[in-house]
Amino acid sequence: MAGVQCLSEYLFLLVCLELELPDVLSLRRVCRSFNRATRAKLLWINLLELAVARDGHVLPLYLKPRDLLDGRALEALIVRVTQLARKWQKQDLCPVDVWRMDVHRSITWRLVAGNWLFVASSDHEVSKISCWDLSLVFQGYTEPIAEAYLPGQVGTAQLEVQDTGIVLALGLSNPSSASVHIITLQQHLGSHCFAELSHIEGSSDVLMLQGKYIACAVRDDAVVPHVIDWVAKTTYALPPPPVGGFDTPERRCTPHLFVIWNDFVVIVRHKILDIYTRPSESCKPLYIKSLPTIPISEVVVLNPLALSREFPLRLLVISAQTVQLITVDLDLQPNDSIAPCSHTVLAETPSTSSRSPWYHLRTSGSGTRALWLGVGSMVNPRTIDAPHIISMAVPPQPSEYLAPLIIWTNDVPPDAGIWAFPTLDFDEALGYTVVGNCFGELAIYSHVPSDPLACCGLAPDFTHRQSSPGRMLSFEPIPLRMRPSPDYDLAEVDPETASEFVAHWGNEHLRLDPHIWQTDWCPEAYYDWYHWLGLIGDNAWLLRHAYHFPGPVTPQAHGRYHGMGDKHIVLRVGQQHLLYSDTEELSDKLQSLPLGPLNLGTAERQPCIQSTAYTVARVFFWTYFTRISKRRNP
């Protein structure tokens, strides 16, 4: 034992660096000296650096400087990321722990820094924003640490951790107006609260938040992409492309997303990337060019914090039956021309049915992992299974080989309702996945044995703001009049509420042939009226999510246009007129018309921008009625 006590700390460190992690932990049981030595901070700092350099382990994106972390937190971090890496190697990510909560309202949310869980929820009366500290949730404290009421329903949201703290850009809508509110979570008088940093009236559909810039797709009910400096409250309009401008089928709807990349603003659309110069105080954005690309149904940006000249722009997309990587590189020649984008297939769905694509693509943090949902059976491609979660490691460089997929289901009963219009997010470094659904059910899954220390104290406290606190958000409910949120009974809309919805239909008094078109919306005249109420999963919902036409849908007239057998309906969304058909063919359902006086003869076929929205709705209703049937006929 004397020899053990005489072993220098330096030599002991070198020995431990050659051992596997379980062996290092086993040394604690040898003697008191080894027990004390294996808890030294220097040991775990070196093991952490080795885990990253040699083993390529993914660390939390927002990690404190290592000299500010104590040995206990470092040890918990390394143990957790090592356990998670082993599960990835075994291709087994089934959760081992789950925490469940119920917020009683439909959910949208975002997880950040492995520590904060933000939930936006609403029903027909109020809209709320809530925040949980996950290190407290894992210890049994499930109450939110901060809550506030909002003056509208959250339709879109973006989140970024900035030098001054956590910043959220919320696109709010209510029956009378739309606006963007920039808020933060901060400490005030010893407790956490939400405060407003800025707000912009008239803009909506937030599709980007990077530093002091946000990008929105809608302004004053018109689809007009623009960038806003939310600190200075300066709006930069993006000029229309020279050919067709914004009044073309591809550009009449909102794009998938914006991203600022180097000196450029990139707008990602269904089949086009529109490239602009980056705005500044002295220079307005200028249109450069448009690049054709593969059809994109869903898209996320990889490594958003590493968008510089040293890195190409990398987009992970769902396109038809595949997950693909689109790479847009920058030619560093003096002319700074943009090279054509390339794409690589990373994964292919086993399902042969185009009606069952993958959907809900997500990435997180470092962009080294991706997650999405699937419903096609992995055993028999011609059958449909319950939704399951699929994970994949994103290769750092394009490869000719398909990436291996890891499939996990909710093996911890009961499930978290991933079939019920879910929202998803995950922390790929610490191994947490969060699922929320339209019924207000919230589940936090851990893929390795839970250890509250693995989250506690790893990230800086972003709620300490150096600047003065902003205006506090309301602690009292703000009454709103919104469409009902779904419940497990799926109760029909009562006649009084329905009459309020349809009272303003057909109010444009369009000059249409009365022999073809009717404006009577009673059930006897148009028995499909309930499909256009804007309830989750109905036709109005699909216009927003599948065709990207935001805002309330107002039917104007219905009839059988041009003597065709299919019923048609003239719609207005914002300033845009649409012609919808009840045909079975997805590609022929919708036509859009140029802005200006209505002329149905100028209608053009409108592409389905996000066909995966049909899958989301179909999975919900198929699963719901299957469960109801089993409940009634056990």
XYZ file of C-alpha atoms in Angstrom:
634
model
C 0.000 0.000 0.000
C 2.934 2.299 0.630
C 3.884 1.989 -3.041
C 0.429 3.054 -4.053
C 0.606 6.128 -1.813
C 3.994 7.044 -3.264
C 2.759 6.870 -6.860
C 2.942 10.421 -8.176
C -0.229 12.144 -9.367
C 1.332 12.643 -12.801
C 2.123 8.952 -13.267
C -1.309 7.992 -11.974
C -2.860 10.337 -14.555
C -0.874 8.725 -17.376
C -2.012 5.289 -16.247
C -5.675 6.345 -16.139
C -5.488 7.810 -19.638
C -4.663 4.338 -20.939
C -7.635 2.711 -19.206
C -11.263 2.425 -20.201
C -13.668 4.544 -18.224
C -15.162 1.626 -16.194
C -11.634 0.636 -15.167
C -10.883 4.166 -13.953
C -14.008 4.114 -11.838
C -13.093 0.645 -10.518
C -9.831 2.001 -9.142
C -11.842 3.834 -6.503
C -12.532 0.572 -4.766
C -8.830 -0.281 -4.423
C -7.883 2.149 -1.670
C -8.526 5.600 -0.267
C -5.610 7.110 -2.184
C -6.982 5.900 -5.522
C -10.479 6.969 -4.510
C -9.241 10.498 -3.893
C -7.056 10.566 -7.013
C -9.863 9.449 -9.322
C -11.934 12.438 -8.226
C -9.277 15.002 -9.163
C -10.456 17.668 -11.611
C -7.223 17.447 -13.629
C -7.895 13.769 -14.368
C -11.377 14.445 -15.746
C -10.246 17.425 -17.807
C -7.703 15.187 -19.539
C -10.219 12.374 -19.969
C -12.640 14.868 -21.505
C -10.060 16.108 -24.004
C -9.167 12.521 -24.847
C -12.807 11.561 -25.334
C -13.240 14.362 -27.873
C -9.920 14.010 -29.710
C -9.659 10.211 -29.827
C -13.211 8.940 -29.592
C -15.074 11.830 -31.231
C -17.678 12.111 -28.478
C -20.203 14.919 -28.914
C -20.188 17.474 -26.106
C -22.965 19.927 -25.206
C -22.794 22.950 -27.445
C -23.093 25.466 -24.597
C -20.513 24.179 -22.141
C -18.844 26.299 -19.512
C -15.074 26.781 -19.807
C -13.538 23.661 -18.359
C -11.741 25.518 -15.588
C -15.164 26.641 -14.299
C -16.514 23.098 -14.060
C -15.835 21.096 -10.914
C -14.547 17.540 -11.027
C -17.917 16.068 -10.066
C -19.714 17.742 -13.002
C -16.909 16.795 -15.414
C -17.100 13.187 -14.305
C -20.885 13.091 -14.730
C -20.537 14.609 -18.211
C -17.911 12.124 -19.403
C -19.784 9.147 -17.981
C -22.970 10.231 -19.726
C -21.525 11.000 -23.161
C -19.518 7.748 -23.060
C -22.612 5.703 -22.228
C -24.490 7.429 -25.038
C -21.675 6.776 -27.524
C -21.805 3.068 -26.680
C -25.552 3.006 -27.340
C -24.952 4.618 -30.718
C -22.356 1.941 -31.490
C -24.839 -0.773 -30.521
C -27.549 1.007 -32.563
C -29.881 0.916 -29.578
C -31.379 4.233 -28.512
C -34.505 2.955 -26.789
C -35.098 5.163 -23.742
C -34.429 3.887 -20.239
C -36.190 6.666 -18.314
C -39.119 8.969 -18.990
C -40.652 11.978 -17.227
C -44.218 12.946 -18.138
C -46.135 16.171 -17.678
C -49.397 17.624 -18.932
C -49.742 21.302 -19.850
C -53.409 20.930 -20.910
C -52.875 22.907 -24.143
C -51.552 22.207 -27.627
C -47.764 22.407 -27.622
C -44.951 23.937 -29.645
C -41.535 24.169 -27.985
C -37.750 24.112 -28.164
C -35.033 22.523 -25.997
C -31.736 24.322 -25.486
C -28.415 23.850 -23.709
C -29.421 20.532 -22.179
C -30.970 22.457 -19.317
C -33.911 24.602 -20.459
C -37.170 23.368 -21.909
C -39.393 26.034 -23.478
C -43.019 25.239 -24.195
C -45.492 27.435 -26.049
C -49.052 26.206 -25.558
C -52.525 27.520 -26.318
C -56.202 26.690 -26.333
C -59.197 28.709 -27.508
C -58.868 31.227 -24.659
C -55.215 31.859 -23.735
C -51.674 31.430 -25.026
C -48.732 30.791 -22.690
C -44.961 30.448 -22.728
C -43.388 28.273 -20.020
C -39.888 27.186 -19.097
C -38.647 24.178 -17.143
C -35.209 23.611 -15.677
C -34.537 19.985 -16.650
C -32.096 19.410 -13.800
C -35.029 20.084 -11.450
C -37.457 17.954 -13.471
C -35.112 14.985 -13.207
C -35.181 15.358 -9.442
C -38.976 15.311 -9.320
C -39.801 19.032 -9.427
C -42.095 19.278 -12.469
C -43.452 22.810 -12.050
C -42.172 25.395 -14.576
C -39.686 27.916 -13.225
C -41.238 30.715 -15.326
C -44.551 31.297 -17.100
C -46.164 34.199 -18.930
C -49.232 34.882 -21.028
C -48.965 36.032 -24.637
C -51.212 38.342 -26.699
C -51.523 35.764 -29.476
C -51.017 32.146 -30.472
C -47.466 31.065 -31.299
C -47.469 29.962 -34.937
C -43.712 30.017 -35.564
C -40.732 30.434 -33.248
C -36.952 30.565 -33.367
C -34.454 30.364 -30.517
C -30.783 31.273 -30.207
C -28.329 31.486 -27.322
C -26.562 34.813 -27.702
C -23.904 36.594 -25.686
C -26.572 38.424 -23.723
C -28.650 35.319 -22.990
C -31.377 33.135 -24.462
C -33.379 34.959 -27.129
C -36.686 33.705 -28.534
C -38.443 35.198 -31.564
C -42.147 34.320 -31.424
C -44.471 34.828 -34.369
C -47.850 35.546 -32.766
C -51.260 35.663 -34.386
C -54.730 36.462 -33.112
C -58.000 37.143 -34.942
C -57.187 40.846 -35.388
C -53.423 41.142 -35.922
C -50.036 39.474 -36.260
C -46.711 40.450 -34.718
C -43.264 39.196 -33.751
C -42.167 39.399 -30.125
C -38.507 39.045 -29.144
C -38.332 37.782 -25.576
C -35.783 36.377 -23.169
C -35.648 34.382 -19.946
C -33.968 36.298 -17.147
C -33.676 36.544 -13.395
C -35.501 39.299 -11.567
C -35.782 39.732 -7.815
C -34.525 36.222 -7.176
C -36.808 34.360 -9.592
C -37.009 33.623 -13.298
C -39.344 35.488 -15.607
C -39.910 36.285 -19.273
C -39.184 39.781 -20.526
C -39.741 41.423 -23.896
C -36.708 42.819 -25.698
C -38.496 44.090 -28.793
C -41.592 43.571 -30.901
C -42.485 44.226 -34.525
C -46.074 44.789 -35.543
C -47.413 43.485 -38.857
C -44.714 40.875 -39.492
C -45.275 37.173 -38.939
C -43.981 33.735 -39.867
C -40.545 33.909 -38.243
C -38.194 31.637 -40.191
C -34.781 32.749 -38.876
C -33.105 34.245 -35.823
C -29.370 34.923 -36.106
C -27.881 37.557 -33.842
C -29.684 40.869 -34.257
C -31.475 39.698 -37.411
C -34.764 37.892 -37.777
C -36.346 36.906 -41.088
C -40.076 36.819 -41.668
C -42.122 35.619 -44.617
C -45.301 37.672 -44.147
C -45.869 41.407 -43.851
C -49.357 42.923 -43.513
C -51.021 39.672 -44.637
C -48.924 39.472 -47.834
C -46.176 36.914 -48.494
C -43.231 39.311 -48.681
C -39.915 37.902 -47.410
C -37.965 40.440 -45.377
C -35.160 40.706 -42.834
C -35.451 42.798 -39.663
C -32.781 44.183 -37.383
C -34.829 43.677 -34.237
C -32.467 45.759 -32.090
C -32.690 48.863 -34.296
C -36.173 47.919 -35.580
C -35.036 48.367 -39.172
C -36.794 46.362 -41.872
C -34.942 45.309 -45.022
C -37.193 44.302 -47.904
C -35.714 41.646 -50.173
C -36.045 42.648 -53.840
C -37.998 40.241 -56.055
C -36.093 38.084 -58.545
C -35.974 39.677 -62.012
C -37.883 36.815 -63.687
C -41.427 36.489 -62.357
C -40.719 38.299 -59.112
C -42.546 36.931 -56.092
C -45.817 36.411 -58.000
C -45.064 32.877 -59.238
C -46.468 29.587 -57.867
C -43.144 28.734 -56.240
C -42.855 32.114 -54.493
C -46.491 32.958 -53.693
C -46.237 30.820 -50.563
C -43.809 31.059 -47.666
C -40.380 29.376 -47.980
C -39.059 26.646 -45.739
C -36.468 28.801 -43.996
C -33.913 31.611 -44.199
C -30.281 31.427 -43.199
C -27.506 34.032 -43.075
C -24.380 32.404 -44.442
C -21.168 34.405 -44.786
C -22.154 37.611 -46.593
C -25.366 36.140 -47.959
C -28.987 35.588 -47.070
C -30.232 32.261 -48.445
C -33.956 31.589 -48.806
C -34.677 27.853 -49.024
C -37.787 27.129 -51.089
C -39.350 23.943 -52.431
C -37.078 23.646 -55.480
C -35.071 26.888 -55.395
C -32.425 28.572 -53.268
C -32.706 32.372 -53.613
C -29.422 34.113 -52.793
C -29.182 37.729 -51.581
C -26.437 39.895 -50.160
C -26.465 40.347 -46.424
C -28.063 43.616 -45.240
C -26.181 46.161 -43.172
C -26.687 49.659 -41.859
C -25.148 51.106 -45.020
C -26.291 48.610 -47.640
C -29.663 47.131 -48.525
C -29.834 43.472 -49.581
C -29.452 42.794 -53.296
C -30.647 39.797 -55.288
C -27.737 37.729 -56.666
C -29.094 34.550 -58.222
C -31.308 31.510 -57.750
C -30.044 27.943 -57.644
C -32.258 24.993 -58.602
C -32.268 22.096 -56.206
C -34.060 18.818 -55.540
C -37.675 19.002 -54.265
C -37.543 19.757 -50.542
C -40.362 18.793 -48.179
C -38.548 19.516 -44.910
C -35.160 21.065 -44.218
C -32.850 21.898 -41.312
C -29.501 23.702 -41.278
C -26.516 21.724 -40.022
C -23.939 23.455 -37.816
C -25.734 26.825 -37.772
C -23.078 28.322 -35.464
C -20.254 27.402 -37.847
C -21.539 29.273 -40.895
C -18.359 30.970 -42.085
C -16.098 30.968 -45.096
C -14.315 27.889 -43.761
C -17.532 25.838 -43.897
C -20.001 25.234 -46.706
C -23.705 25.690 -46.143
C -25.073 22.227 -45.350
C -28.789 21.512 -45.468
C -30.325 18.237 -44.355
C -33.598 17.640 -46.194
C -36.415 15.175 -46.650
C -36.975 14.791 -50.372
C -39.599 12.261 -51.497
C -38.539 8.908 -49.994
C -35.041 9.967 -48.928
C -33.037 12.011 -46.458
C -30.399 13.943 -48.376
C -27.548 16.338 -47.694
C -27.414 19.492 -49.830
C -24.074 21.293 -49.852
C -23.666 24.833 -51.140
C -20.016 25.898 -51.228
C -18.425 29.296 -51.711
C -15.854 29.845 -54.426
C -13.197 31.949 -52.756
C -12.009 33.423 -56.028
C -12.059 37.231 -56.319
C -15.508 37.192 -57.915
C -16.931 35.252 -54.950
C -19.298 33.372 -57.228
C -21.538 30.753 -55.681
C -20.973 27.225 -56.900
C -23.982 25.064 -57.816
C -25.279 23.034 -54.921
C -24.677 19.294 -54.716
C -26.775 16.664 -52.961
C -26.041 13.246 -51.482
C -28.561 10.576 -50.452
C -27.921 9.585 -46.826
C -30.924 7.338 -46.197
C -33.803 5.797 -48.133
C -37.160 4.792 -46.725
C -38.001 1.088 -47.000
C -41.623 1.934 -47.740
C -42.741 1.661 -51.362
C -45.774 3.864 -50.740
C -45.339 7.551 -51.530
C -48.193 8.226 -49.081
C -45.999 7.236 -46.134
C -42.852 9.353 -46.246
C -40.592 10.144 -43.366
C -41.462 13.383 -41.598
C -40.640 15.788 -38.733
C -36.929 16.069 -39.514
C -34.875 17.573 -36.688
C -31.234 18.236 -35.873
C -29.667 19.751 -32.799
C -26.597 21.498 -31.520
C -23.493 20.387 -33.380
C -25.481 19.014 -36.308
C -23.825 15.599 -36.026
C -27.096 13.750 -35.348
C -30.524 13.829 -36.977
C -33.921 12.556 -35.894
C -37.252 12.105 -37.658
C -40.443 10.043 -37.612
C -41.508 7.165 -39.818
C -44.634 5.064 -40.197
C -43.609 2.554 -42.847
C -42.975 -0.945 -41.514
C -39.306 -1.910 -41.494
C -40.318 -5.583 -41.895
C -43.007 -5.388 -44.561
C -42.692 -2.169 -46.627
C -46.298 -2.493 -47.841
C -47.806 -2.195 -44.362
C -48.154 0.728 -41.994
C -46.924 0.549 -38.421
C -47.458 2.945 -35.556
C -45.117 5.956 -35.742
C -41.569 5.306 -34.658
C -38.525 7.511 -34.143
C -35.485 7.164 -36.400
C -32.016 8.519 -35.614
C -28.942 8.834 -37.785
C -25.376 10.076 -37.418
C -24.761 12.727 -40.079
C -21.448 12.037 -41.842
C -18.999 14.965 -41.821
C -18.360 14.440 -45.540
C -20.660 13.120 -48.295
C -20.327 9.372 -48.776
C -21.416 6.841 -51.359
C -22.769 4.617 -48.599
C -26.107 5.064 -46.878
C -25.853 5.999 -43.226
C -26.993 3.301 -40.747
C -30.354 4.058 -39.163
C -31.242 3.538 -35.516
C -34.929 2.937 -34.879
C -36.493 3.200 -31.469
C -40.077 3.140 -30.331
C -41.718 4.238 -27.123
C -40.948 1.104 -25.144
C -41.639 2.894 -21.859
C -45.462 2.674 -21.614
C -47.667 4.509 -22.134
C -46.409 6.241 -25.266
C -46.010 10.010 -25.513
C -48.485 10.432 -28.333
C -46.032 10.903 -31.215
C -49.018 10.203 -33.470
C -50.948 13.273 -32.221
C -49.471 16.163 -34.248
C -46.227 15.963 -32.273
C -43.429 18.437 -31.786
C -39.955 16.966 -31.324
C -36.544 18.085 -30.186
C -33.485 16.373 -28.780
C -30.098 16.946 -27.202
C -27.653 14.713 -29.044
C -24.831 15.318 -26.559
C -26.595 14.349 -23.324
C -29.081 11.878 -24.811
C -32.484 13.458 -24.185
C -35.457 13.461 -26.544
C -38.584 15.505 -25.875
C -42.026 14.864 -27.370
C -45.049 17.112 -27.014
C -48.399 16.762 -28.773
C -51.637 18.555 -29.578
C -53.297 17.211 -26.430
C -50.781 18.945 -24.166
C -48.920 15.749 -23.254
C -45.195 16.229 -22.713
C -42.593 13.486 -22.306
C -38.853 13.749 -21.710
C -36.920 10.591 -22.580
C -33.431 9.720 -21.415
C -31.466 7.247 -23.524
C -28.995 6.441 -20.745
C -29.581 6.064 -16.983
C -30.638 9.382 -15.549
C -28.166 11.447 -13.573
C -29.262 14.990 -12.697
C -25.630 16.032 -12.372
C -25.155 15.486 -16.096
C -27.270 18.574 -16.751
C -26.745 20.597 -13.606
C -24.169 23.350 -13.919
C -22.670 22.342 -17.266
C -23.906 25.398 -19.168
C -23.502 29.026 -18.116
C -26.546 30.605 -16.536
C -27.911 32.437 -19.561
C -30.572 34.121 -17.451
C -28.087 36.593 -15.955
C -28.349 39.568 -18.334
C -25.822 42.363 -18.202
C -28.241 44.880 -19.682
C -31.279 46.302 -17.914
C -34.317 44.007 -17.763
C -36.932 44.392 -20.451
C -40.655 44.780 -19.996
C -42.028 41.807 -18.105
C -44.546 39.674 -19.916
C -47.990 39.410 -18.397
C -48.499 37.167 -15.382
C -52.264 37.471 -15.845
C -54.286 35.702 -18.570
C -54.853 37.725 -21.744
C -58.294 36.733 -23.080
C -58.200 35.578 -26.689
C -60.764 34.169 -29.078
C -59.091 31.342 -31.001
C -60.168 28.134 -32.635
C -60.695 25.173 -30.292
C -57.729 22.932 -29.614
C -58.250 19.182 -30.000
C -59.099 16.846 -27.164
C -59.434 13.089 -26.905
C -63.164 13.258 -27.585
C -62.676 15.077 -30.916
C -65.997 16.746 -30.237
C -67.661 18.464 -33.174
C -67.785 22.253 -33.254
C -71.070 23.430 -31.767
C -73.436 25.239 -34.188
C -73.083 28.596 -32.430
C -69.285 28.552 -32.711
C -69.457 27.321 -36.297
C -71.826 30.121 -37.277
C -69.274 32.636 -35.959
C -66.592 31.101 -38.160
C -68.633 31.080 -41.374
C -70.340 34.469 -40.852
C -67.608 36.319 -42.784
C -67.255 33.766 -45.594
C -68.044 35.070 -49.073
C -67.818 38.685 -47.954
C -65.736 39.830 -50.943
C -68.750 39.708 -53.261
C -66.666 38.481 -56.174
C -68.074 38.869 -59.663
C -68.464 35.178 -60.444
C -70.992 33.407 -62.650
C -73.983 32.694 -60.363
C -74.861 29.656 -62.509
C -71.607 28.014 -61.393
C -70.711 29.537 -58.051
C -72.649 29.773 -54.801
C -71.924 31.725 -51.638
C -74.381 29.969 -49.340
C -72.450 28.078 -46.649
C -75.286 26.297 -44.867
C -74.777 22.514 -44.621
C -77.491 21.866 -47.208
C -75.680 23.990 -49.805
C -72.097 23.007 -48.943
C -71.921 20.029 -46.631
C -68.099 20.123 -46.419
C -68.099 23.518 -44.697
C -66.597 22.033 -41.495
C -63.366 21.179 -43.368
C -62.470 24.889 -43.560
C -62.726 25.989 -39.936
C -58.967 26.030 -39.388
C -59.046 23.184 -36.881
C -55.990 20.999 -36.577
C -55.763 18.542 -39.481
C -58.556 20.003 -41.616
C -58.224 21.490 -45.131
C -57.444 24.980 -43.847
C -54.700 23.508 -41.655
C -53.285 21.689 -44.693
C -53.179 24.923 -46.698
C -50.876 26.301 -44.019
C -48.679 23.282 -43.452
C -48.677 21.483 -46.811
C -48.901 24.457 -49.183
C -47.392 27.163 -46.926
C -50.157 29.741 -47.212
C -50.270 31.358 -43.748
C -53.147 33.084 -42.039
C -56.881 32.450 -41.688
C -58.553 30.817 -44.682
C -61.703 32.570 -45.902
C -63.855 30.596 -48.387
C -65.507 32.889 -50.945
C -67.524 30.672 -53.303
C -68.080 27.002 -54.175
C -69.248 25.180 -57.299
C -68.269 22.871 -60.168
C -65.861 24.921 -62.249
C -65.759 24.332 -66.032
C -68.305 21.541 -65.712
C -65.733 19.298 -64.007
C -67.025 16.542 -61.720
C -64.860 17.613 -58.787
C -66.153 20.303 -56.498
C -64.155 23.535 -56.430
C -63.943 26.292 -53.874
C -62.505 29.794 -54.202
C -60.456 30.762 -51.144
C -58.646 33.796 -49.877
C -55.636 33.658 -47.566
C -54.268 37.089 -46.751
C -54.022 38.844 -50.123
C -53.822 35.598 -52.116
C -56.713 33.928 -53.975
C -56.674 30.151 -54.390
C -58.769 27.621 -56.271
C -59.090 24.300 -54.431
C -60.378 21.048 -55.929
C -61.598 17.944 -54.125
C -59.730 15.687 -56.564
C -57.939 12.656 -55.150
C -54.671 13.625 -56.853
C -52.501 15.550 -54.406
C -50.708 17.387 -57.220
C -53.982 18.772 -58.643
C -55.715 19.917 -55.471
C -54.654 23.548 -55.435
C -54.172 26.363 -57.932
C -53.045 29.896 -57.141
C -53.916 33.103 -58.941
C -51.794 36.187 -59.642
C -52.274 39.135 -57.325
C -54.750 41.745 -58.510
C -58.295 41.474 -59.898
C -59.657 37.932 -59.702
C -59.513 36.016 -63.007
C -59.977 32.260 -62.605
C -58.654 31.714 -66.102
C -55.160 32.679 -64.893
C -55.035 30.013 -62.156
C -51.789 28.011 -62.094
C -51.115 24.658 -60.452
C -49.686 25.223 -57.002
C -47.001 22.719 -55.878
C -47.425 20.959 -52.556
C -44.489 22.410 -50.645
C -44.536 20.018 -47.688
C -46.282 16.777 -48.550
C -45.271 15.345 -45.177
C -48.072 17.431 -43.628
C -50.556 15.026 -45.219
C -48.732 12.178 -43.492
C -48.950 13.940 -40.124
C -52.726 14.364 -40.489
C -53.277 10.863 -41.871
C -51.268 9.226 -39.063
C -53.261 11.114 -36.453
C -56.701 10.183 -37.727
C -55.698 6.592 -38.599
C -54.206 6.016 -35.136
C -56.970 7.838 -33.304
C -59.848 5.921 -34.855
C -57.925 2.636 -34.564
C -57.575 3.219 -30.826
C -61.211 4.227 -30.476
C -62.267 1.085 -32.326
C -60.155 -1.127 -30.050
C -61.542 0.638 -26.989
C -65.103 0.000 -28.110
C -64.419 -3.568 -29.283
C -61.760 -4.976 -26.951
